[in-house]
XYZ file of C-alpha atoms in Angstrom:
704
model
C 0.000 0.000 0.000
C 1.447 3.358 -1.045
C 2.085 5.931 1.650
C 0.001 8.775 0.215
C 1.070 11.261 2.877
C 4.738 10.781 1.988
C 3.927 10.967 -1.721
C 2.210 14.329 -1.224
C 4.981 15.632 1.009
C 7.535 14.790 -1.678
C 5.743 17.268 -3.948
C 5.667 19.869 -1.189
C 9.364 19.461 -0.441
C 10.453 19.616 -4.081
C 8.225 22.630 -4.735
C 9.514 24.694 -1.832
C 13.141 23.656 -2.466
C 13.066 24.488 -6.184
C 11.369 27.837 -5.656
C 13.829 28.685 -2.902
C 16.816 27.766 -5.088
C 15.499 29.932 -7.906
C 14.365 32.623 -5.475
C 11.382 32.853 -7.797
C 8.141 30.977 -8.273
C 4.921 29.865 -6.650
C 5.236 27.252 -3.881
C 1.776 27.645 -2.361
C -0.401 26.075 -5.037
C 1.777 22.951 -5.497
C 1.845 22.441 -1.739
C -1.929 22.850 -1.532
C -2.731 20.603 -4.517
C -0.234 17.847 -3.669
C -2.912 15.466 -2.381
C -5.014 16.057 -5.502
C -2.026 15.013 -7.607
C -1.492 11.885 -5.505
C -5.104 10.863 -6.075
C -5.059 11.478 -9.820
C -1.664 10.018 -10.741
C -1.723 7.276 -8.159
C -5.206 5.906 -8.782
C -6.579 7.073 -12.117
C -4.342 8.663 -14.734
C -3.508 6.511 -17.780
C 0.045 7.423 -18.818
C 3.406 5.941 -19.726
C 6.546 7.888 -18.703
C 8.569 6.010 -21.336
C 6.311 7.290 -24.115
C 4.824 10.708 -23.317
C 3.144 10.877 -26.754
C 1.274 7.553 -26.564
C -1.922 8.139 -28.518
C -4.428 6.823 -25.963
C -2.917 8.376 -22.843
C -5.083 10.499 -20.619
C -4.345 14.183 -21.071
C -3.543 16.324 -18.040
C -3.593 20.126 -18.235
C -2.362 22.372 -15.445
C -4.482 25.422 -16.166
C -3.104 27.329 -13.171
C 0.338 27.090 -14.747
C 2.071 29.112 -12.056
C 1.858 25.875 -10.018
C 4.347 24.350 -12.438
C 6.458 22.761 -9.706
C 3.536 20.460 -8.912
C 3.697 19.090 -12.444
C 7.495 18.960 -12.604
C 7.657 17.138 -9.277
C 5.103 14.552 -10.406
C 6.763 14.025 -13.784
C 10.113 13.518 -12.053
C 8.704 11.189 -9.409
C 6.675 9.019 -11.792
C 9.627 8.335 -14.075
C 9.569 10.769 -16.985
C 12.868 11.915 -18.465
C 13.117 14.785 -16.015
C 16.066 14.178 -13.680
C 16.618 15.880 -10.336
C 19.206 18.117 -11.980
C 16.362 19.742 -13.916
C 14.309 20.190 -10.734
C 17.324 21.938 -9.219
C 17.521 24.053 -12.371
C 13.960 25.377 -12.003
C 13.379 28.649 -13.869
C 16.946 28.796 -15.198
C 18.062 29.420 -18.765
C 17.430 26.475 -21.127
C 16.230 24.165 -18.340
C 13.429 21.657 -18.854
C 11.632 23.277 -15.923
C 10.668 26.792 -17.052
C 8.577 29.097 -14.893
C 5.346 27.941 -16.509
C 4.846 24.582 -18.256
C 5.816 24.564 -21.929
C 5.008 21.842 -24.421
C 7.991 20.318 -26.235
C 10.285 21.565 -23.468
C 9.286 19.235 -20.639
C 8.314 15.616 -21.400
C 4.786 14.976 -20.203
C 3.569 18.557 -20.571
C 0.537 18.634 -22.885
C 0.131 22.374 -23.394
C 1.824 25.635 -22.528
C -0.047 27.333 -19.703
C 0.363 30.538 -17.776
C -2.250 32.999 -19.040
C -5.038 31.914 -16.709
C -8.209 30.403 -18.124
C -6.627 29.199 -21.341
C -5.545 25.845 -19.919
C -9.076 24.783 -19.009
C -10.189 26.012 -22.440
C -7.429 23.965 -24.081
C -8.748 21.019 -22.063
C -12.156 21.500 -23.673
C -10.429 21.261 -27.051
C -8.579 18.101 -25.998
C -11.812 16.496 -24.816
C -13.663 17.520 -27.984
C -10.956 15.977 -30.162
C -11.113 12.738 -28.160
C -14.885 12.541 -28.512
C -14.861 13.234 -32.245
C -12.031 10.803 -32.969
C -13.881 8.120 -31.018
C -16.995 8.759 -33.112
C -14.999 8.579 -36.335
C -12.689 5.664 -35.659
C -14.068 3.401 -32.955
C -15.940 0.332 -34.075
C -17.963 -2.158 -32.112
C -15.550 -4.177 -29.996
C -12.642 -1.972 -31.082
C -12.549 1.161 -28.902
C -9.097 2.481 -29.772
C -9.897 6.059 -28.732
C -10.888 5.908 -25.082
C -9.215 8.310 -22.681
C -10.005 11.155 -20.318
C -8.925 14.769 -20.160
C -8.125 16.079 -16.682
C -7.437 19.662 -15.702
C -6.417 21.402 -12.505
C -7.513 25.033 -12.264
C -7.674 27.725 -9.631
C -9.495 30.902 -8.668
C -7.663 32.922 -11.316
C -8.886 30.638 -14.087
C -12.403 30.894 -12.710
C -12.275 34.687 -12.742
C -10.984 34.991 -16.306
C -13.915 35.388 -18.673
C -12.637 32.737 -21.057
C -13.483 30.039 -18.497
C -17.164 30.955 -18.886
C -16.852 30.563 -22.646
C -15.113 27.216 -22.255
C -17.529 25.850 -19.661
C -20.520 26.741 -21.805
C -19.076 24.965 -24.836
C -18.096 21.861 -22.835
C -21.613 21.594 -21.464
C -23.225 22.095 -24.862
C -20.964 19.439 -26.382
C -21.554 16.981 -23.516
C -17.859 16.260 -23.004
C -18.337 13.468 -20.492
C -14.663 12.521 -20.402
C -13.572 15.978 -19.265
C -12.907 16.124 -15.518
C -11.748 19.395 -13.973
C -10.488 19.674 -10.408
C -10.874 23.150 -8.954
C -8.276 24.152 -6.365
C -10.595 26.228 -4.200
C -8.143 27.788 -1.753
C -9.669 31.275 -1.635
C -6.339 33.057 -2.084
C -4.866 35.071 -4.949
C -1.914 37.431 -5.140
C -3.859 40.281 -3.561
C -5.066 38.126 -0.665
C -8.420 36.608 0.283
C -10.608 36.625 -2.830
C -13.905 37.083 -0.982
C -14.109 40.847 -1.580
C -13.927 40.431 -5.362
C -14.874 36.839 -6.209
C -18.350 35.954 -4.975
C -19.464 33.588 -7.759
C -21.446 30.535 -6.799
C -19.146 28.237 -8.743
C -21.244 25.127 -8.195
C -24.424 26.693 -9.554
C -22.539 28.407 -12.362
C -21.148 25.148 -13.713
C -24.437 23.324 -13.229
C -26.041 26.082 -15.305
C -23.410 25.400 -17.968
C -24.515 21.760 -18.096
C -21.812 20.199 -15.913
C -22.003 17.676 -13.131
C -20.512 19.183 -9.985
C -19.041 17.158 -7.127
C -18.233 18.771 -3.817
C -16.952 20.813 -2.217
C -14.720 18.003 -0.945
C -11.548 17.992 1.132
C -8.872 18.562 -1.488
C -6.174 17.790 1.052
C -7.497 14.259 1.504
C -6.189 12.088 -1.352
C -8.723 9.332 -0.678
C -11.618 11.782 -0.804
C -10.320 13.219 -4.089
C -9.813 9.753 -5.552
C -13.393 8.762 -4.726
C -14.658 11.911 -6.428
C -12.634 11.197 -9.566
C -13.944 7.647 -9.612
C -17.491 8.963 -9.404
C -16.822 11.427 -12.222
C -15.503 8.625 -14.448
C -18.770 6.695 -14.023
C -20.517 9.542 -15.791
C -23.717 8.140 -17.348
C -25.181 11.369 -18.688
C -22.143 12.398 -20.729
C -21.704 15.676 -18.906
C -18.321 17.158 -18.033
C -17.529 17.126 -14.330
C -16.160 19.766 -12.001
C -14.779 18.585 -8.659
C -14.547 21.423 -6.152
C -11.559 20.707 -3.919
C -11.228 22.847 -0.808
C -7.508 23.159 -0.085
C -5.095 25.183 1.995
C -2.562 27.101 -0.068
C 0.952 26.408 1.146
C -0.266 23.463 3.211
C 2.359 22.349 5.708
C 3.979 25.734 6.152
C 3.425 26.825 9.771
C 3.440 30.567 9.060
C 2.560 30.866 5.360
C -0.222 28.287 4.898
C -3.532 29.871 3.998
C -2.012 33.267 3.193
C -1.117 35.237 0.084
C 2.527 35.121 1.193
C 2.577 31.477 0.096
C 1.376 32.330 -3.386
C 4.178 33.884 -5.380
C 7.405 33.994 -3.412
C 9.903 31.631 -1.850
C 9.119 30.552 1.697
C 12.596 31.393 2.965
C 15.143 29.073 4.536
C 13.782 29.368 8.076
C 10.185 28.700 7.046
C 11.290 25.747 4.899
C 13.061 24.309 7.933
C 9.909 24.717 10.030
C 7.790 23.186 7.248
C 10.031 20.122 7.042
C 9.552 19.611 10.767
C 5.805 20.201 10.545
C 5.196 17.653 7.776
C 7.732 15.136 9.042
C 10.113 15.377 6.082
C 13.629 14.997 7.526
C 15.437 14.753 4.198
C 17.794 17.419 2.830
C 16.833 19.670 -0.068
C 16.193 17.811 -3.332
C 16.428 14.395 -1.709
C 13.613 11.856 -1.999
C 13.847 8.440 -0.289
C 13.729 5.274 -2.368
C 10.433 4.089 -0.899
C 8.707 7.287 -2.039
C 10.093 6.903 -5.562
C 8.786 3.323 -5.504
C 5.299 4.497 -4.537
C 5.272 7.109 -7.303
C 6.908 5.048 -10.063
C 4.555 4.774 -13.028
C 6.842 3.073 -15.541
C 5.700 -0.527 -15.060
C 2.017 0.340 -14.963
C 2.374 2.646 -17.945
C 4.206 0.062 -20.014
C 1.494 -2.476 -19.237
C -1.320 -0.090 -20.156
C 0.296 0.943 -23.417
C 1.095 -2.676 -24.318
C -2.547 -3.613 -23.762
C -3.662 -0.761 -25.987
C -1.119 -1.713 -28.652
C -2.562 -5.210 -28.676
C -6.066 -3.794 -29.095
C -4.865 -1.525 -31.873
C -3.235 -4.479 -33.665
C -6.585 -6.284 -33.615
C -8.258 -3.134 -34.892
C -5.691 -2.847 -37.699
C -6.350 -6.407 -38.778
C -10.094 -5.787 -38.835
C -9.944 -2.273 -40.302
C -6.558 -1.742 -41.972
C -7.540 1.415 -43.838
C -8.994 3.044 -40.747
C -5.923 2.123 -38.712
C -3.618 3.648 -41.317
C -5.745 6.785 -41.466
C -5.780 7.121 -37.660
C -2.008 6.708 -37.520
C -1.489 9.298 -40.251
C -3.723 11.853 -38.654
C -2.327 11.443 -35.147
C 1.158 11.939 -36.617
C -0.010 15.230 -38.166
C 0.913 14.104 -41.677
C -1.059 15.391 -44.656
C -2.621 12.918 -47.129
C -0.316 11.594 -49.841
C -2.328 13.406 -52.511
C -2.256 16.756 -50.711
C -0.035 18.400 -53.306
C -2.465 17.378 -56.040
C -5.393 18.756 -54.025
C -3.516 22.030 -53.527
C -2.541 22.174 -57.199
C -6.136 21.604 -58.271
C -7.334 24.413 -55.993
C -4.737 26.909 -57.215
C -5.010 26.029 -60.905
C -8.800 26.197 -60.753
C -8.630 29.653 -59.198
C -6.128 30.814 -61.801
C -8.040 29.430 -64.780
C -11.414 30.814 -63.676
C -9.931 34.217 -62.730
C -13.074 35.162 -60.824
C -13.798 38.569 -59.365
C -14.963 37.754 -55.862
C -14.285 38.854 -52.300
C -11.309 37.048 -50.839
C -13.602 35.613 -48.150
C -15.498 33.923 -50.997
C -12.190 32.925 -52.572
C -11.369 31.271 -49.249
C -14.574 29.255 -49.318
C -13.891 28.213 -52.911
C -10.458 26.960 -51.899
C -11.897 25.280 -48.817
C -14.217 23.224 -50.996
C -11.114 21.542 -52.413
C -9.218 21.206 -49.140
C -12.048 20.050 -46.880
C -13.039 17.414 -49.439
C -9.465 16.123 -49.589
C -8.544 16.442 -45.899
C -11.016 14.748 -43.542
C -8.995 16.058 -40.595
C -10.001 19.662 -41.254
C -12.338 20.805 -38.472
C -13.825 24.216 -39.139
C -16.019 26.683 -37.357
C -17.033 30.261 -36.797
C -17.838 32.497 -33.857
C -21.445 33.075 -34.908
C -20.473 34.525 -38.298
C -20.619 31.512 -40.608
C -22.574 33.370 -43.281
C -20.031 36.179 -43.220
C -16.806 34.226 -42.740
C -17.814 31.520 -45.261
C -15.936 28.827 -43.360
C -18.490 26.102 -44.141
C -18.368 23.866 -47.225
C -20.250 20.972 -48.764
C -17.870 18.604 -46.958
C -18.316 20.203 -43.547
C -21.878 19.961 -42.269
C -22.572 21.396 -38.836
C -21.292 19.415 -35.867
C -24.194 18.355 -33.662
C -24.730 16.271 -30.512
C -27.764 14.210 -29.603
C -29.707 16.227 -26.997
C -30.677 13.090 -25.063
C -27.511 11.006 -25.097
C -24.854 13.603 -25.840
C -23.454 11.380 -28.605
C -21.966 12.875 -31.751
C -24.611 12.909 -34.463
C -23.352 10.803 -37.340
C -24.510 10.865 -40.929
C -23.868 8.980 -44.129
C -21.869 10.663 -46.901
C -24.049 12.349 -49.494
C -23.075 9.902 -52.229
C -23.955 6.925 -49.996
C -27.301 8.397 -49.062
C -28.199 8.748 -52.736
C -27.697 5.021 -53.329
C -30.804 4.256 -51.341
C -32.225 0.781 -50.922
C -29.626 -0.883 -53.123
C -27.054 -0.242 -50.424
C -29.111 -1.707 -47.584
C -28.042 -4.871 -45.735
C -28.973 -8.162 -47.374
C -31.489 -10.409 -45.531
C -28.758 -12.864 -44.489
C -26.605 -10.135 -42.939
C -26.419 -10.063 -39.177
C -26.887 -6.805 -37.292
C -23.389 -7.025 -35.816
C -21.874 -6.868 -39.303
C -23.693 -3.694 -40.248
C -21.648 -0.659 -39.305
C -23.364 2.700 -38.897
C -21.890 5.611 -40.832
C -19.093 7.312 -38.959
C -19.227 10.706 -40.646
C -19.150 13.581 -38.167
C -20.146 17.172 -38.710
C -16.990 19.179 -39.288
C -18.168 22.750 -38.842
C -18.549 24.068 -35.300
C -20.901 26.824 -34.215
C -18.814 28.357 -31.420
C -21.304 31.110 -30.677
C -20.050 34.587 -29.868
C -16.892 33.282 -28.195
C -13.858 34.447 -30.181
C -11.319 33.937 -27.381
C -12.829 30.616 -26.390
C -12.859 29.431 -30.000
C -9.176 30.266 -30.448
C -8.097 28.480 -27.255
C -10.324 25.465 -27.947
C -8.723 25.197 -31.393
C -5.328 25.176 -29.684
C -6.443 22.211 -27.578
C -7.797 20.366 -30.617
C -4.505 20.857 -32.463
C -2.483 19.773 -29.431
C -4.495 16.587 -29.009
C -3.855 15.530 -32.577
C -6.060 14.056 -35.267
C -7.540 17.320 -36.543
C -6.436 20.572 -38.159
C -8.685 23.242 -36.661
C -9.658 26.465 -38.358
C -12.136 29.085 -37.236
C -13.514 32.382 -38.418
C -14.517 35.795 -37.136
C -14.078 39.420 -38.195
C -10.502 40.691 -38.237
C -11.341 43.414 -35.729
C -12.305 40.733 -33.214
C -8.876 39.178 -33.420
C -8.264 41.467 -30.452
C -10.492 39.162 -28.408
C -8.601 36.041 -29.434
C -5.116 37.523 -29.658
C -3.604 35.887 -26.581
C -4.690 32.430 -27.718
C -3.227 33.151 -31.155
C 0.013 34.115 -29.428
C -0.035 30.872 -27.449
C -0.445 28.830 -30.647
C 2.560 30.637 -32.102
C 4.567 30.036 -28.932
C 3.632 26.338 -28.979
C 4.401 26.035 -32.707
C 1.159 24.296 -33.601
C -0.948 24.363 -36.752
C -4.075 26.392 -36.072
C -5.648 28.452 -38.841
C -7.556 31.671 -38.206
C -9.894 33.005 -40.869
C -10.373 36.755 -40.380
C -12.802 38.424 -42.766
C -13.954 42.040 -43.148
C -10.314 43.087 -43.114
C -10.472 46.857 -43.708
C -12.552 49.985 -44.186
C -13.920 48.066 -47.156
C -16.646 46.628 -44.944
C -18.223 50.088 -45.079
C -21.207 51.226 -43.082
C -20.495 49.307 -39.859
C -17.969 52.005 -39.122
C -14.805 52.354 -37.016
C -15.805 49.810 -34.357
C -15.623 47.078 -36.991
C -13.088 48.481 -39.459
C -9.633 47.027 -38.963
C -6.823 49.564 -38.994
C -4.004 48.293 -36.773
C -4.915 44.612 -36.774
C -2.861 43.325 -39.703
C 0.238 45.089 -38.410
C -0.476 43.893 -34.876
C -0.777 40.258 -35.896
C 2.407 40.509 -37.958
C 4.276 41.372 -34.762
C 3.582 37.940 -33.231
C 6.652 35.720 -33.722
C 6.062 32.431 -35.571
C 2.633 33.479 -36.872
C 2.204 33.601 -40.639
C -0.187 36.358 -41.667
C -1.629 36.193 -45.183
C -3.592 38.973 -46.869
C -4.243 37.550 -50.323
C -5.192 39.722 -53.278
C -7.282 37.335 -55.369
C -8.532 33.758 -55.664
C -5.190 32.206 -56.623
C -3.319 33.922 -53.800
C -6.025 32.795 -51.383
C -5.729 29.182 -52.500
C -1.940 29.364 -52.108
C -2.353 30.891 -48.640
C -4.544 27.968 -47.590
C -2.106 25.437 -49.027
C 0.794 27.017 -47.158
C -1.159 27.250 -43.910
C -2.070 23.556 -44.101
C 1.522 22.542 -44.813
C 2.860 24.606 -41.926
C 2.766 21.997 -39.167
C 5.043 24.096 -36.959
C 3.243 27.429 -36.908
C -0.273 28.901 -36.892
C -1.560 31.065 -39.718
C -3.990 33.951 -40.036
C -5.790 34.669 -43.302
C -7.061 38.257 -43.612
C -9.878 38.404 -46.125
C -12.004 41.091 -47.722
C -15.725 41.654 -47.711
C -15.634 43.544 -51.014
C -14.982 41.956 -54.383
C -11.436 41.911 -55.757
C -10.611 41.655 -59.456
C -8.330 38.798 -60.423
C -4.788 39.921 -61.154
C -3.410 38.148 -64.264
C -0.261 36.149 -63.570
C 2.289 34.600 -65.867
C 3.570 32.288 -63.134
C 2.179 31.028 -59.811
C 5.374 29.513 -58.460
C 6.513 32.497 -56.389
C 3.196 33.296 -54.684
C 4.075 30.890 -51.878
C 7.223 32.929 -51.158
C 5.109 35.672 -49.595
C 5.817 38.315 -52.236
C 6.451 38.239 -55.952
C 6.638 40.446 -59.005
C 3.093 40.674 -60.290
C 3.498 43.198 -63.087
C 6.529 44.674 -64.780
C 6.569 47.947 -66.770
C 6.384 45.902 -69.961
C 2.835 44.903 -69.048
C 1.684 48.513 -69.508
C 3.472 49.369 -72.743
C 7.142 49.855 -71.922
C 9.908 47.969 -73.682
C 10.606 44.552 -72.265
C 13.922 45.484 -70.671
C 12.711 48.787 -69.249
C 13.851 49.028 -65.631
C 11.305 50.217 -63.079
C 11.687 53.705 -61.658
C 9.654 52.740 -58.581
C 8.157 49.662 -56.964
C 4.603 49.571 -55.699
C 4.097 47.028 -52.896
C 0.500 46.114 -52.142
C -1.506 43.510 -50.236
C -5.047 42.221 -50.425
C -7.647 44.366 -52.131
C -5.095 47.128 -52.613
C -3.245 45.107 -55.259
C -5.858 46.166 -57.801
C -5.217 49.806 -56.821
C -1.517 49.350 -57.478
C -2.245 47.799 -60.852
C -4.521 50.694 -61.811
C -1.950 53.232 -60.600
C 0.719 51.492 -62.686
C -1.357 52.204 -65.795
C -1.898 55.849 -64.852
C 1.818 56.302 -64.266
C 2.621 54.679 -67.602
C 0.588 57.396 -69.287
C 3.051 59.853 -67.725
C 6.014 57.755 -68.914
C 6.822 56.562 -65.401
C 7.730 52.874 -65.312
C 6.600 51.045 -62.180
C 6.879 47.456 -60.993
C 3.961 46.079 -58.966
C 4.789 43.617 -56.207
C 2.031 41.688 -54.478
C 3.042 40.829 -50.913
C 0.340 38.565 -49.448
C 2.566 37.538 -46.516
C 5.295 39.723 -45.075
C 6.397 37.025 -42.628
C 6.867 34.414 -45.347
C 8.672 36.902 -47.580
C 10.982 37.879 -44.732
C 12.153 34.247 -44.480
C 13.279 34.099 -48.120
C 16.903 34.322 -49.232
C 18.540 37.708 -49.590
C 18.937 37.061 -53.304
C 15.231 36.432 -53.787
C 14.232 39.468 -51.749
C 16.544 41.648 -53.819
C 15.127 40.227 -57.046
C 11.661 41.342 -55.931
C 12.645 44.641 -54.298
C 15.749 45.820 -56.199
C 18.174 48.086 -54.385
C 18.189 51.766 -55.289
C 14.610 51.816 -56.564
C 12.087 53.817 -54.468
C 9.398 51.681 -52.863
C 5.848 52.775 -52.092
C 3.554 50.522 -50.042
C -0.224 50.491 -50.282
C -2.370 48.952 -47.539
C -5.553 50.010 -45.774
C -4.008 50.033 -42.320
C -1.394 51.649 -40.133
C 1.771 52.612 -41.941
C 4.368 51.750 -39.276
C 5.123 48.194 -40.374
C 6.023 49.146 -43.921
C 8.992 51.370 -43.226
C 11.179 48.313 -42.583
C 11.154 47.716 -46.347
C 12.839 51.064 -46.941
C 9.712 52.647 -48.343
C 9.856 56.212 -49.586
C 6.133 56.575 -48.885
C 3.185 54.569 -47.629
C -0.439 54.979 -48.647
C -2.161 53.865 -45.467
C -4.424 54.903 -42.591
C -3.154 56.098 -39.241
C -6.551 57.078 -37.866
C -9.705 55.117 -37.152
C -12.258 54.628 -39.920
C -15.639 56.167 -40.629
C -19.153 54.890 -41.199
C -20.071 55.197 -44.870
C -20.387 53.079 -47.996
C -17.058 51.554 -48.996
C -16.580 53.571 -52.227
C -16.993 56.816 -50.279
C -14.474 55.641 -47.690
C -11.903 54.668 -50.307
C -12.095 58.152 -51.812
C -12.078 59.848 -48.392
C -8.957 58.013 -47.212
C -7.097 58.292 -50.508
C -7.346 54.719 -51.708
C -7.787 55.612 -55.349
C -5.527 54.908 -58.322
C -5.027 58.644 -58.748
C -3.788 59.196 -55.183
C -1.495 56.177 -55.341
C -0.045 57.463 -58.623
C 0.380 60.953 -57.161
C 2.173 59.462 -54.148
C 4.627 57.681 -56.449
C 5.275 60.872 -58.411
C 5.852 62.807 -55.194
C 8.310 60.188 -53.964
C 10.245 60.312 -57.238
C 10.451 64.099 -57.132
C 12.240 64.151 -53.766
């Protein structure tokens, strides 16, 4: 029988020692939640330290990421590749134990947490992915997708508004395998939370459609374990919240239950007193062998994974194609014919040369990609008809209101076959499989931030490529989740429509001015602002291929004329020469006197200005730059071939001008104020987005 008290005290000791050594960190929450961790890892969690990426492991998310030493201590104690040297190196440069948990830095960490509320929202995405994969791939007697998502969260997560968004979605989706344990210690950095946090958490989550257990004694591992066991027996397919009353800094004689335990080292004297109080006589960073033995999860994990591997082998024999597809998708690999799908989408756009809004161009491209990539999981924050993120291949995702099960439907072509495709009289019911086609377009409701963080969780789980839409102006709501996707280097695709003053009468509250430039500042985020149907199709292809970074597609409401192209090869490089002076009557070898750089709908302005300037014998090259970030990664030689040295450059974009000066521009036609409410044509004229003004700006730059 494991000594649970010693197991919990090992966490407390390692937490206070590591924080003290770093002279930085949060010892209180790990010390208070230690018994919760003992209950979860000791009695319930399905994991294998030797293979942290095992497909059917339970997922654990530490939403209150400042309690990182709880997770690091448990990962070390259970046998992950996290030696004591890394615990000693807590919060130091290049250690595997950074201040907040980071995926791909520490083995066993499922998501990067720190900004409160996002971890529990990621957990909703994890649980959604598990439920949808189970609906798609499980077959009778072959349940290869069958795991839980657990999350620890605290008062800070509860107070952040995103947790309301996440809880509402989890309840609506009946995520019965999501179990959240709330560390209800009543303390935040400023002290007792009672003066500013009076929510009835139990009733709030019940209103969101959750089962709620407790409050229970969160410092009693047996009590917590019983609650988790009850949550796992969930018959109504509702997510579960377990309210765990704990004492922050438990064990510390003078800091327990106070804000002083929250975000600073206990101090050497208090650590000494705490060791005496909890009966832990061992020196700093020393754990006795018997405690390691109680925590060790390697044997159990190997056995659990081996059992699953055996089940998967049986599944593969029965359903070889499904097994191969599941393996491919969990590995994040695109289908073998992806390049053909992408080529078809781009060539179709180029050959049709349609004049449509780039949001419509996006939907046209999506028809190709969603048909060819069953892993694409779309959605919109209550703007489907405006964002155009739905396609023929992505019907709405729905859940049975009685059972909570994913509603499944036959493919359209199968449904049309009718009675001829029905089971023969001699077929047995057990041999007749129901269709396993899920809806692949999610109605997130008006929850931009929640949508973005849920998509992060879906991507982190594996098996799906999430994309979701809203207006570009509302990227402000979802910005921190976009930043987290970029930090985690995961493929999440944001579709932002209504990208400029071109949306017209809705006015400055909805007209994006600084948003494109703001998103371009996020490291590792590719921002695309395509100028026609072909550029939009290329942007989608690049975003789907980018497994190591998220992408944002900024799309217009207004129609954009197709820009004729002699070659499509360089579009994927982020910027390319669209039109040389020869295209408007100059001799073939005529060198440009200026370069116009434009993005999105403004490319057509640059093309029109090029013609006006030609009438005045001024030769201009037009460069379309759909993605500054992609262009910036190209070779110096390529960048010089597009933007030749010594030739004045003039940028044209309906947004703030600041970001364009890095390209050595002589002038920028942009907007450094907020917009106005008026029809789009009136706004274009008012703000100077006319061919005449662009041409005049070029002439003025050349006259300097």
